[in-house]
Amino acid sequence: MRKAVPAKAGDKQRQNQNGPPGGKAGQPRLYGALTKKRDEDTSTEVGEGVDEWSTSKTVVKPPDQLELTEAELKEEFTRVLTANNPHAPRNIVRYSFKERAYKPISYVDQIAIHFSLNGNMILRDSDEGRRQSLRLSNASEKAPSESSAVVSEEAEIKDEKGTEDTQAAEEEEAEGAEAAEAAEAAEAEEPPPPKVKEKKLANQFNFIERSSRTLDNPLRERASQSEPTPCKNFSANANQWEIYDAYVEELQKMEKSKEKEKPKAQIGKKEEKKRGKKLTSLELQSDDITKISNAAKIMERMVNQNIFDDIAQDFKYFEDASDEYRDHRGTLLPLWKFQYDKTKRLAVTAISWNPKYKDLFAVGYGSYDFMKQSQGMLVLYTMKNPTFPEYVFSSESGIMCLDIHNDHPHLMAVGFYDGNVAIYNFKKATSQPSYKSSAKSGKHTDPVWQVKWQKDDMDNNLNFFSVSSDGRIVSWTLVKNELVHTDVIKLSAEGTTMQGPEGLQLQTVGCGTSFDFHKKIDYLFLVGTEEGKIYKCSKCYSSQFLDVFEAHHMAVDSVSWNPYHLKIFISCSSDWTVKIWDHTIKTPMFIYDLNAAVGDVAWSPYSSTVFAAVTTDGKAHVFDLNINKYEALCTQVVVAKKKNKITHIQFNPVYPVVIIGDERGQVTCLKLSPNLRKMPKEKKGQEVKKGPEVEIAKLDKLLILVREPDGRAQGQADKAPL
Amino acid sequence: MADTGEGKKEEADYKRLHSFPLIRHTDMPEEMRVEAMELCVTACEKYATNNESAAKMIKEMMDKKFGSSWHVVIGEGFGFEITHEVKNLLYMFFGGSLAVCVWKCS
C-alpha cells in the first residue's frame, strides 16, 4: 500500500496537467480568452497547498504551445464580455399540453457552460467541517492541524478516479485519504480506520431526493363526466316458509276482496235482472268517491257558474231589444250547448223536461239509421252544469223515446230500438233499468217510437203506454216487481172500419210512430203511423178506431194535443208539412210547408197559438198563429253543419227557452226572443186577462176564420202550396 | 291411508293454489315489471328442473331487452344483500317454492 501511494501521486500530477482542473500550464489553453493575471487568480483560489506542491514539480508544456517573449506576454488584450449568448436561439416554441398549442418561450438560456466543478471545500466552522476535523484527528495523529487546514478532497478525487481507474471503490477511499497526507510529504503509517469508509458525507449541493413524483391527473372537462346511476340496496331472505307465508297471505287477501264483491253483486241481482260484471267493478270504484261527491258537485257547480256566467246572465235577464223594431219577427238566442263525449256518435232521439225540477232534462240517445244501430244512452243534464251530465245510463240497444212521470219525477219510461221498454229510477244508484220488458213479457217486435205515462190505474199501479211500428199499442202496468203488458189496440187492417175504398189500403199493418193522449178525455188518444194516417182511438175499443185522418203522405213524426184547446191537435211529417187539426173535422185547419222533412213539433206551454217545429235542414221554426197565421215568426238555422240534422225540440214548461237535439248528440238550449212570446196587450185600459180561457178564446177566434165552411177554410189556411 | 290421501290432496291443492307468480318486492315501472314477470314465469316453466338454465335465460333476455348487466338469482332458499340500480329490481315468488330475484347493476 505504501509503495503505491507515491505512484498514485504521480499519476495525479499527470492528470492535473492534462485534465481541466489542472495547474497553470493547462489553464491558458482552456480559457484562451483570459489574461494571465486572471490565470493567477484562479490558481490562488484553488488553494495554497495545491500551489505549493505543484510548483515543486517541473512544468510540462504541450508541444504546440507558442513561445512568447516577455513583452508579448505583458501585452494586454481588452475584451468586452456581454451577458448575451450570440448562439442562443431566439424563437424557440414549445408545445403546451395544457393550452394545446405551441407557445413561444420568452426566456432563453443565455448561459453557456463550458466547465463545471463541484466544490470540495467545507467551512471550518460548519458542522460538517467540525465533524470532519474530528474524524481526521482521530484517524491521523500526526498532523491534525494541517489536515484541517487543507480541505480533504475525498469526493473530488473519487470522481476523477472513477473515470480512469477501474479499481475497487474500497481502494479509492483509502487512496483519497492518504493522498492528502502524501501531499504534505508525511507518510501515514496506518491505513485510515474503516469508520471513515462507512461514514459518507452527503454533499449539500448535489443532493437528490429519491422519491418520485406522482402522475398529474389529466384535466377533464365537466361535460364528459356523467352522473352515476342512483343505486339502492336491497336485502331479503328467501326460504320455503317465507314463500309459503307470502302465498297464504295473498290468497287470504284475494278471498277477502271476493267476499266484498259478492254481497254487492247479490243485492244488485235482487234489484235488477241482468247486470254485467263490469258494472259491479265500476260501482266498487265509485265507492271511494261517494264521501266527497256532494262537496265535489257543489264545487263543480260553482266553477261552472263562474265559467258560464255570461250565459246565465243572458238566460235570466237578456231581452233582445231589437225585437221592438223587427215587427213580428223573433229570434232564438243560443245559450248552453250540452255535449257528452260518449254520446258524440249517437243521435238525440228523445228529449224531455223534468216536470218537477225545471232545470233538469233527460236526453235519449240512439240512432235513426237502420244500418248503424249501436248502443243507447240515457243522459240527464241540468242547466246549472252544461259541461257534464248529472246522470248517465247506458243500454245495449238504442233508446228511441222516453217520458218522465209527472207525479214521480224520478221515474222514467224508456222505449228501445229492439222493442223493449224499461223504467229507470234515478233514485237508485245503478246504471241498469229498474224494470225492463223481455221477449217473454210481450215486448214489441219493432222499435218503440213513443212511450207515455198514464194516470195510475184503479189499483194505484203505475202504468204507461207504448207505440211501436209492429202496429201494437201496449199498456204496461207495474205490478209489484214486474211489467205486465196489455195490448190496447192493434193497428191491423181487419180491425179498422174504414169507409169506402180506402179500407182496402189499410190491409197492411199500420206502423205506429207517435201518439198522444187527450188532456181531458181520458180514453181518447191519437196515433200517427208510418203511412201518414192518424187514428183517433179509444182505450176502450181494442178493435176499432174512432176515426181516421188521411193526414200526410209520409210517416207522421209527431202528434200533439193543444195544451189549452181540447179539440185541437198538431201533427208533423216527413212530407215537409205541419198540420193543425180539429179532431172533429177530417180536414186540417192549417197547413204549413217547411221545405224539409219535419222532425218534431211542439206546442208552447205558455200560449195556445205558439208552436215550434224543427226540420232536417237544421232549422227551427217558431209560429204564433195569433200574430201571423201564414208564416213562421222565426226561422233560424240552429245547427251549422251540413250533415247534421235537428231531431227534436221541447219547450221548457216555465222558462222561455227551448232545447233542441241533433243527430250529433248535441243538445242546444235557446232562448225565445220577446216577440216569440208576446201576450195579447193590444186592448188599452182593459185588464189583460190570463188563463186557459183566454188562450182557448184566442185560438177559437182564429179557428172561426177557417172553420166555416170547410172548403173555404182550407183554402184560406193553405197558404203554402202542397 | 286416508290420512295420507288427504295429505296428498292437500299438497296438490296447495301446489295448484300457489302456482301463480307473486311479486314480493319491485320498484320497476309497470310495463317493465309485467314483462320481467312474464319472462321469469316462462323461464321457470321451461327449465322447471334446472334453475341455472332458467336464470341464464332470464339474464340474457333481460340484457337484450333492457340493456346489459342484469343479475338473476333463482332458488328455493337463499339470502342476499344486493346493490341495484333504482327502478331495476324485481323480487318474486313463483310456483309455490321458488324465489326469483332479478336486478340490474353495472
Tab-separated table of N, CA and C in Angstrom, chain A residues 390-508:
chain	number	residue	atom	x	y	z
A	390	GLU	N	-125.740	15.020	-15.263
A	390	GLU	CA	-125.999	14.669	-13.868
A	390	GLU	C	-126.073	13.150	-13.710
A	391	TYR	N	-126.788	12.536	-14.623
A	391	TYR	CA	-126.928	11.084	-14.579
A	391	TYR	C	-126.611	10.523	-15.954
A	392	VAL	N	-126.013	9.368	-15.953
A	392	VAL	CA	-125.734	8.700	-17.228
A	392	VAL	C	-126.135	7.231	-17.091
A	393	PHE	N	-126.945	6.784	-18.011
A	393	PHE	CA	-127.296	5.363	-18.059
A	393	PHE	C	-126.993	4.886	-19.469
A	394	SER	N	-126.384	3.737	-19.561
A	394	SER	CA	-126.147	3.234	-20.906
A	394	SER	C	-126.944	1.953	-21.100
A	395	SER	N	-127.294	1.691	-22.330
A	395	SER	CA	-128.076	0.483	-22.620
A	395	SER	C	-127.509	-0.172	-23.867
A	396	GLU	N	-127.852	-1.439	-24.022
A	396	GLU	CA	-127.301	-2.166	-25.171
A	396	GLU	C	-127.941	-1.728	-26.477
A	397	SER	N	-129.231	-1.446	-26.376
A	397	SER	CA	-129.941	-1.050	-27.585
A	397	SER	C	-130.160	0.464	-27.566
A	398	GLY	N	-130.314	1.026	-28.750
A	398	GLY	CA	-130.531	2.456	-28.843
A	398	GLY	C	-131.866	2.858	-28.234
A	399	ILE	N	-131.857	3.996	-27.556
A	399	ILE	CA	-133.094	4.496	-26.963
A	399	ILE	C	-133.837	5.285	-28.034
A	400	MET	N	-135.142	5.092	-28.133
A	400	MET	CA	-135.904	5.786	-29.158
A	400	MET	C	-136.846	6.819	-28.565
A	401	CYS	N	-137.236	6.657	-27.325
A	401	CYS	CA	-138.200	7.582	-26.739
A	401	CYS	C	-138.128	7.494	-25.224
A	402	LEU	N	-138.632	8.512	-24.584
A	402	LEU	CA	-138.664	8.471	-23.121
A	402	LEU	C	-139.757	9.391	-22.618
A	403	ASP	N	-140.149	9.153	-21.402
A	403	ASP	CA	-141.154	10.008	-20.778
A	403	ASP	C	-140.949	9.974	-19.272
A	404	ILE	N	-141.016	11.142	-18.682
A	404	ILE	CA	-140.827	11.219	-17.230
A	404	ILE	C	-142.194	11.311	-16.571
A	405	HIS	N	-142.348	10.561	-15.512
A	405	HIS	CA	-143.642	10.532	-14.825
A	405	HIS	C	-143.910	11.874	-14.158
A	406	ASN	N	-145.150	12.316	-14.260
A	406	ASN	CA	-145.498	13.627	-13.729
A	406	ASN	C	-145.461	13.686	-12.220
A	407	ASP	N	-145.976	12.651	-11.586
A	407	ASP	CA	-146.057	12.674	-10.122
A	407	ASP	C	-144.814	12.084	-9.475
A	408	HIS	N	-144.147	11.227	-10.201
A	408	HIS	CA	-142.917	10.640	-9.666
A	408	HIS	C	-141.769	11.026	-10.598
A	409	PRO	N	-141.221	12.211	-10.387
A	409	PRO	CA	-140.255	12.707	-11.370
A	409	PRO	C	-138.942	11.918	-11.394
A	410	HIS	N	-138.825	10.928	-10.546
A	410	HIS	CA	-137.610	10.112	-10.598
A	410	HIS	C	-137.802	8.884	-11.473
A	411	LEU	N	-139.026	8.682	-11.950
A	411	LEU	CA	-139.293	7.509	-12.782
A	411	LEU	C	-139.367	7.923	-14.245
A	412	MET	N	-138.689	7.129	-15.055
A	412	MET	CA	-138.675	7.456	-16.462
A	412	MET	C	-138.932	6.200	-17.270
A	413	ALA	N	-139.913	6.297	-18.161
A	413	ALA	CA	-140.183	5.178	-19.059
A	413	ALA	C	-139.375	5.386	-20.330
A	414	VAL	N	-138.819	4.300	-20.820
A	414	VAL	CA	-137.928	4.389	-21.976
A	414	VAL	C	-138.293	3.293	-22.965
A	415	GLY	N	-138.299	3.640	-24.243
A	415	GLY	CA	-138.511	2.639	-25.277
A	415	GLY	C	-137.251	2.445	-26.081
A	416	PHE	N	-136.949	1.198	-26.404
A	416	PHE	CA	-135.695	0.894	-27.096
A	416	PHE	C	-135.940	0.521	-28.553
A	417	TYR	N	-134.859	0.538	-29.282
A	417	TYR	CA	-134.936	0.174	-30.696
A	417	TYR	C	-135.283	-1.303	-30.865
A	418	ASP	N	-134.855	-2.126	-29.914
A	418	ASP	CA	-135.099	-3.569	-30.046
A	418	ASP	C	-136.502	-3.976	-29.609
A	419	GLY	N	-137.352	-2.996	-29.282
A	419	GLY	CA	-138.732	-3.299	-28.951
A	419	GLY	C	-139.015	-3.395	-27.467
A	420	ASN	N	-137.981	-3.328	-26.684
A	420	ASN	CA	-138.188	-3.397	-25.243
A	420	ASN	C	-138.598	-2.034	-24.692
A	421	VAL	N	-139.255	-2.107	-23.544
A	421	VAL	CA	-139.489	-0.889	-22.782
A	421	VAL	C	-138.898	-1.105	-21.401
A	422	ALA	N	-138.569	-0.021	-20.738
A	422	ALA	CA	-137.956	-0.148	-19.420
A	422	ALA	C	-138.304	1.058	-18.577
A	423	ILE	N	-138.136	0.896	-17.276
A	423	ILE	CA	-138.325	2.026	-16.366
A	423	ILE	C	-137.015	2.246	-15.623
A	424	TYR	N	-136.534	3.452	-15.695
A	424	TYR	CA	-135.328	3.823	-14.948
A	424	TYR	C	-135.736	4.594	-13.700
A	425	ASN	N	-135.019	4.358	-12.659
A	425	ASN	CA	-135.282	5.066	-11.418
A	425	ASN	C	-134.021	5.825	-11.028
A	426	PHE	N	-134.094	7.153	-11.028
A	426	PHE	CA	-132.881	7.946	-10.727
A	426	PHE	C	-132.466	7.811	-9.281
A	427	LYS	N	-133.424	7.442	-8.450
A	427	LYS	CA	-133.089	7.405	-7.022
A	427	LYS	C	-132.127	6.278	-6.718
A	428	LYS	N	-132.156	5.294	-7.564
A	428	LYS	CA	-131.259	4.163	-7.333
A	428	LYS	C	-129.962	4.389	-8.090
A	429	ALA	N	-128.903	4.162	-7.390
A	429	ALA	CA	-127.593	4.476	-7.973
A	429	ALA	C	-127.076	3.317	-8.813
A	430	THR	N	-127.904	2.855	-9.705
A	430	THR	CA	-127.447	1.787	-10.593
A	430	THR	C	-127.571	2.274	-12.021
A	431	SER	N	-126.830	1.658	-12.869
A	431	SER	CA	-126.880	2.119	-14.247
A	431	SER	C	-127.794	1.224	-15.082
A	432	GLN	N	-128.489	0.343	-14.439
A	432	GLN	CA	-129.407	-0.516	-15.167
A	432	GLN	C	-130.847	-0.119	-14.857
A	433	PRO	N	-131.749	-0.392	-15.789
A	433	PRO	CA	-133.148	-0.038	-15.522
A	433	PRO	C	-133.711	-0.857	-14.362
A	434	SER	N	-134.617	-0.254	-13.629
A	434	SER	CA	-135.225	-0.966	-12.512
A	434	SER	C	-136.143	-2.068	-13.028
A	435	TYR	N	-136.854	-1.760	-14.097
A	435	TYR	CA	-137.746	-2.756	-14.685
A	435	TYR	C	-137.518	-2.759	-16.183
A	436	LYS	N	-137.601	-3.942	-16.736
A	436	LYS	CA	-137.434	-3.998	-18.178
A	436	LYS	C	-138.267	-5.142	-18.731
A	437	SER	N	-138.847	-4.882	-19.883
A	437	SER	CA	-139.628	-5.942	-20.517
A	437	SER	C	-138.674	-6.940	-21.142
A	438	SER	N	-139.194	-8.084	-21.495
A	438	SER	CA	-138.350	-9.073	-22.153
A	438	SER	C	-139.178	-9.747	-23.237
A	439	ALA	N	-138.555	-10.631	-23.946
A	439	ALA	CA	-139.266	-11.327	-25.009
A	439	ALA	C	-140.444	-12.110	-24.435
A	440	LYS	N	-140.281	-12.586	-23.217
A	440	LYS	CA	-141.356	-13.363	-22.583
A	440	LYS	C	-142.541	-12.475	-22.237
A	441	SER	N	-142.217	-11.266	-21.788
A	441	SER	CA	-143.297	-10.421	-21.276
A	441	SER	C	-143.840	-9.489	-22.356
A	442	GLY	N	-143.874	-9.980	-23.552
A	442	GLY	CA	-144.609	-9.288	-24.610
A	442	GLY	C	-143.998	-7.999	-25.099
A	443	LYS	N	-142.727	-8.009	-25.331
A	443	LYS	CA	-142.106	-6.783	-25.846
A	443	LYS	C	-142.505	-6.588	-27.311
A	444	HIS	N	-142.258	-5.371	-27.785
A	444	HIS	CA	-142.545	-5.083	-29.182
A	444	HIS	C	-141.536	-5.794	-30.067
A	445	THR	N	-141.961	-6.013	-31.301
A	445	THR	CA	-141.026	-6.655	-32.218
A	445	THR	C	-140.341	-5.637	-33.116
A	446	ASP	N	-140.719	-4.399	-32.974
A	446	ASP	CA	-140.106	-3.334	-33.757
A	446	ASP	C	-139.741	-2.196	-32.809
A	447	PRO	N	-139.006	-1.231	-33.312
A	447	PRO	CA	-138.635	-0.121	-32.426
A	447	PRO	C	-139.843	0.519	-31.759
A	448	VAL	N	-139.659	0.888	-30.526
A	448	VAL	CA	-140.704	1.591	-29.790
A	448	VAL	C	-140.534	3.066	-30.078
A	449	TRP	N	-141.548	3.674	-30.636
A	449	TRP	CA	-141.388	5.070	-31.079
A	449	TRP	C	-141.819	6.082	-30.039
A	450	GLN	N	-142.715	5.697	-29.196
A	450	GLN	CA	-143.109	6.646	-28.169
A	450	GLN	C	-143.659	5.918	-26.946
A	451	VAL	N	-143.346	6.464	-25.791
A	451	VAL	CA	-143.936	5.959	-24.544
A	451	VAL	C	-144.553	7.144	-23.825
A	452	LYS	N	-145.568	6.861	-23.047
A	452	LYS	CA	-146.240	7.944	-22.326
A	452	LYS	C	-146.814	7.403	-21.022
A	453	TRP	N	-146.488	8.057	-19.946
A	453	TRP	CA	-147.063	7.666	-18.655
A	453	TRP	C	-148.545	7.992	-18.633
A	454	GLN	N	-149.296	7.158	-17.924
A	454	GLN	CA	-150.724	7.379	-17.735
A	454	GLN	C	-150.996	7.563	-16.254
A	455	LYS	N	-152.218	8.002	-16.010
A	455	LYS	CA	-152.620	8.072	-14.596
A	455	LYS	C	-152.614	6.673	-14.013
A	456	ASP	N	-152.377	6.602	-12.727
A	456	ASP	CA	-152.364	5.293	-12.082
A	456	ASP	C	-153.703	4.603	-12.285
A	457	ASP	N	-153.631	3.310	-12.423
A	457	ASP	CA	-154.894	2.596	-12.664
A	457	ASP	C	-155.683	2.428	-11.359
A	458	MET	N	-156.727	1.638	-11.439
A	458	MET	CA	-157.630	1.538	-10.283
A	458	MET	C	-156.947	0.980	-9.050
A	459	ASP	N	-155.946	0.153	-9.269
A	459	ASP	CA	-155.226	-0.414	-8.111
A	459	ASP	C	-154.017	0.420	-7.736
A	460	ASN	N	-154.003	1.634	-8.258
A	460	ASN	CA	-152.880	2.529	-7.988
A	460	ASN	C	-151.538	1.989	-8.472
A	461	ASN	N	-151.616	1.195	-9.526
A	461	ASN	CA	-150.361	0.745	-10.130
A	461	ASN	C	-149.922	1.741	-11.192
A	462	LEU	N	-148.621	1.922	-11.251
A	462	LEU	CA	-148.097	2.797	-12.293
A	462	LEU	C	-148.282	2.109	-13.636
A	463	ASN	N	-148.617	2.886	-14.645
A	463	ASN	CA	-148.714	2.281	-15.963
A	463	ASN	C	-148.397	3.290	-17.039
A	464	PHE	N	-147.915	2.765	-18.149
A	464	PHE	CA	-147.623	3.650	-19.284
A	464	PHE	C	-147.919	2.913	-20.577
A	465	PHE	N	-148.036	3.710	-21.655
A	465	PHE	CA	-148.351	3.159	-22.958
A	465	PHE	C	-147.136	3.255	-23.863
A	466	SER	N	-147.090	2.355	-24.806
A	466	SER	CA	-146.005	2.452	-25.775
A	466	SER	C	-146.554	2.155	-27.161
A	467	VAL	N	-145.950	2.760	-28.153
A	467	VAL	CA	-146.355	2.525	-29.531
A	467	VAL	C	-145.124	2.122	-30.333
A	468	SER	N	-145.362	1.137	-31.225
A	468	SER	CA	-144.229	0.631	-31.976
A	468	SER	C	-144.649	0.418	-33.420
A	469	SER	N	-143.641	0.261	-34.286
A	469	SER	CA	-144.009	0.055	-35.690
A	469	SER	C	-144.483	-1.365	-35.955
A	470	ASP	N	-144.531	-2.217	-34.924
A	470	ASP	CA	-145.153	-3.531	-35.153
A	470	ASP	C	-146.674	-3.429	-35.116
A	471	GLY	N	-147.189	-2.201	-34.933
A	471	GLY	CA	-148.625	-1.987	-35.020
A	471	GLY	C	-149.368	-2.154	-33.713
A	472	ARG	N	-148.662	-2.448	-32.658
A	472	ARG	CA	-149.342	-2.632	-31.368
A	472	ARG	C	-149.208	-1.382	-30.522
A	473	ILE	N	-150.235	-1.142	-29.770
A	473	ILE	CA	-150.119	-0.138	-28.723
A	473	ILE	C	-150.342	-0.885	-27.428
A	474	VAL	N	-149.350	-0.824	-26.584
A	474	VAL	CA	-149.351	-1.692	-25.409
A	474	VAL	C	-149.397	-0.842	-24.150
A	475	SER	N	-150.160	-1.303	-23.217
A	475	SER	CA	-150.186	-0.663	-21.900
A	475	SER	C	-149.350	-1.512	-20.954
A	476	TRP	N	-148.435	-0.885	-20.317
A	476	TRP	CA	-147.562	-1.600	-19.379
A	476	TRP	C	-147.926	-1.193	-17.969
A	477	THR	N	-148.153	-2.178	-17.142
A	477	THR	CA	-148.512	-1.874	-15.756
A	477	THR	C	-147.454	-2.456	-14.842
A	478	LEU	N	-147.134	-1.671	-13.860
A	478	LEU	CA	-146.096	-2.095	-12.930
A	478	LEU	C	-146.762	-2.788	-11.751
A	479	VAL	N	-146.792	-4.101	-11.794
A	479	VAL	CA	-147.398	-4.840	-10.692
A	479	VAL	C	-146.266	-5.459	-9.886
A	480	LYS	N	-146.190	-5.033	-8.662
A	480	LYS	CA	-145.108	-5.476	-7.789
A	480	LYS	C	-143.765	-5.207	-8.469
A	481	ASN	N	-143.102	-6.271	-8.845
A	481	ASN	CA	-141.804	-6.039	-9.465
A	481	ASN	C	-141.776	-6.461	-10.924
A	482	GLU	N	-142.932	-6.464	-11.516
A	482	GLU	CA	-142.971	-6.924	-12.893
A	482	GLU	C	-143.736	-5.955	-13.778
A	483	LEU	N	-143.342	-5.961	-15.024
A	483	LEU	CA	-144.064	-5.185	-16.012
A	483	LEU	C	-145.072	-6.110	-16.685
A	484	VAL	N	-146.340	-5.778	-16.544
A	484	VAL	CA	-147.373	-6.612	-17.158
A	484	VAL	C	-147.904	-5.854	-18.363
A	485	HIS	N	-147.991	-6.575	-19.476
A	485	HIS	CA	-148.407	-5.869	-20.677
A	485	HIS	C	-149.828	-6.225	-21.080
A	486	THR	N	-150.489	-5.264	-21.660
A	486	THR	CA	-151.822	-5.480	-22.207
A	486	THR	C	-151.868	-4.784	-23.556
A	487	ASP	N	-152.238	-5.513	-24.572
A	487	ASP	CA	-152.371	-4.881	-25.874
A	487	ASP	C	-153.642	-4.046	-25.883
A	488	VAL	N	-153.460	-2.756	-26.141
A	488	VAL	CA	-154.628	-1.887	-26.140
A	488	VAL	C	-155.292	-1.923	-27.511
A	489	ILE	N	-154.469	-1.839	-28.522
A	489	ILE	CA	-155.045	-1.800	-29.870
A	489	ILE	C	-154.012	-2.352	-30.837
A	490	LYS	N	-154.504	-2.947	-31.877
A	490	LYS	CA	-153.629	-3.382	-32.962
A	490	LYS	C	-154.007	-2.608	-34.196
A	491	LEU	N	-153.021	-1.996	-34.769
A	491	LEU	CA	-153.317	-1.184	-35.945
A	491	LEU	C	-153.421	-2.071	-37.172
A	492	SER	N	-154.186	-3.139	-37.051
A	492	SER	CA	-154.269	-4.068	-38.179
A	492	SER	C	-155.472	-3.714	-39.060
A	493	ALA	N	-155.429	-4.226	-40.249
A	493	ALA	CA	-156.405	-3.829	-41.241
A	493	ALA	C	-157.805	-4.309	-40.893
A	494	GLU	N	-157.923	-5.547	-40.423
A	494	GLU	CA	-159.264	-6.092	-40.214
A	494	GLU	C	-159.989	-5.398	-39.060
A	495	GLY	N	-159.213	-4.789	-38.197
A	495	GLY	CA	-159.845	-4.132	-37.060
A	495	GLY	C	-160.390	-2.759	-37.424
A	496	THR	N	-160.083	-2.309	-38.599
A	496	THR	CA	-160.494	-0.944	-38.910
A	496	THR	C	-161.867	-0.930	-39.545
A	497	THR	N	-162.496	0.126	-39.339
A	497	THR	CA	-163.782	0.318	-40.014
A	497	THR	C	-163.631	1.509	-40.929
A	498	MET	N	-163.047	1.208	-42.039
A	498	MET	CA	-162.780	2.306	-42.954
A	498	MET	C	-163.923	2.457	-43.922
A	499	GLN	N	-164.157	3.702	-44.243
A	499	GLN	CA	-165.243	3.954	-45.171
A	499	GLN	C	-164.714	3.864	-46.594
A	500	GLY	N	-165.565	3.272	-47.414
A	500	GLY	CA	-165.276	3.257	-48.841
A	500	GLY	C	-164.055	2.444	-49.218
A	501	PRO	N	-163.448	2.842	-50.323
A	501	PRO	CA	-162.346	2.052	-50.882
A	501	PRO	C	-161.067	2.139	-50.062
A	502	GLU	N	-160.955	3.152	-49.247
A	502	GLU	CA	-159.703	3.304	-48.519
A	502	GLU	C	-159.454	2.170	-47.536
A	503	GLY	N	-160.535	1.529	-47.145
A	503	GLY	CA	-160.403	0.398	-46.229
A	503	GLY	C	-159.440	-0.642	-46.750
A	504	LEU	N	-159.396	-0.783	-48.026
A	504	LEU	CA	-158.526	-1.786	-48.622
A	504	LEU	C	-157.052	-1.423	-48.404
A	505	GLN	N	-156.795	-0.151	-48.447
A	505	GLN	CA	-155.410	0.273	-48.275
A	505	GLN	C	-154.904	-0.049	-46.882
A	506	LEU	N	-155.797	-0.167	-45.982
A	506	LEU	CA	-155.382	-0.414	-44.611
A	506	LEU	C	-155.164	-1.896	-44.339
A	507	GLN	N	-155.186	-2.680	-45.364
A	507	GLN	CA	-154.935	-4.105	-45.183
A	507	GLN	C	-153.586	-4.341	-44.522
A	508	THR	N	-152.653	-3.535	-44.929
A	508	THR	CA	-151.342	-3.678	-44.312
A	508	THR	C	-151.408	-3.257	-42.852
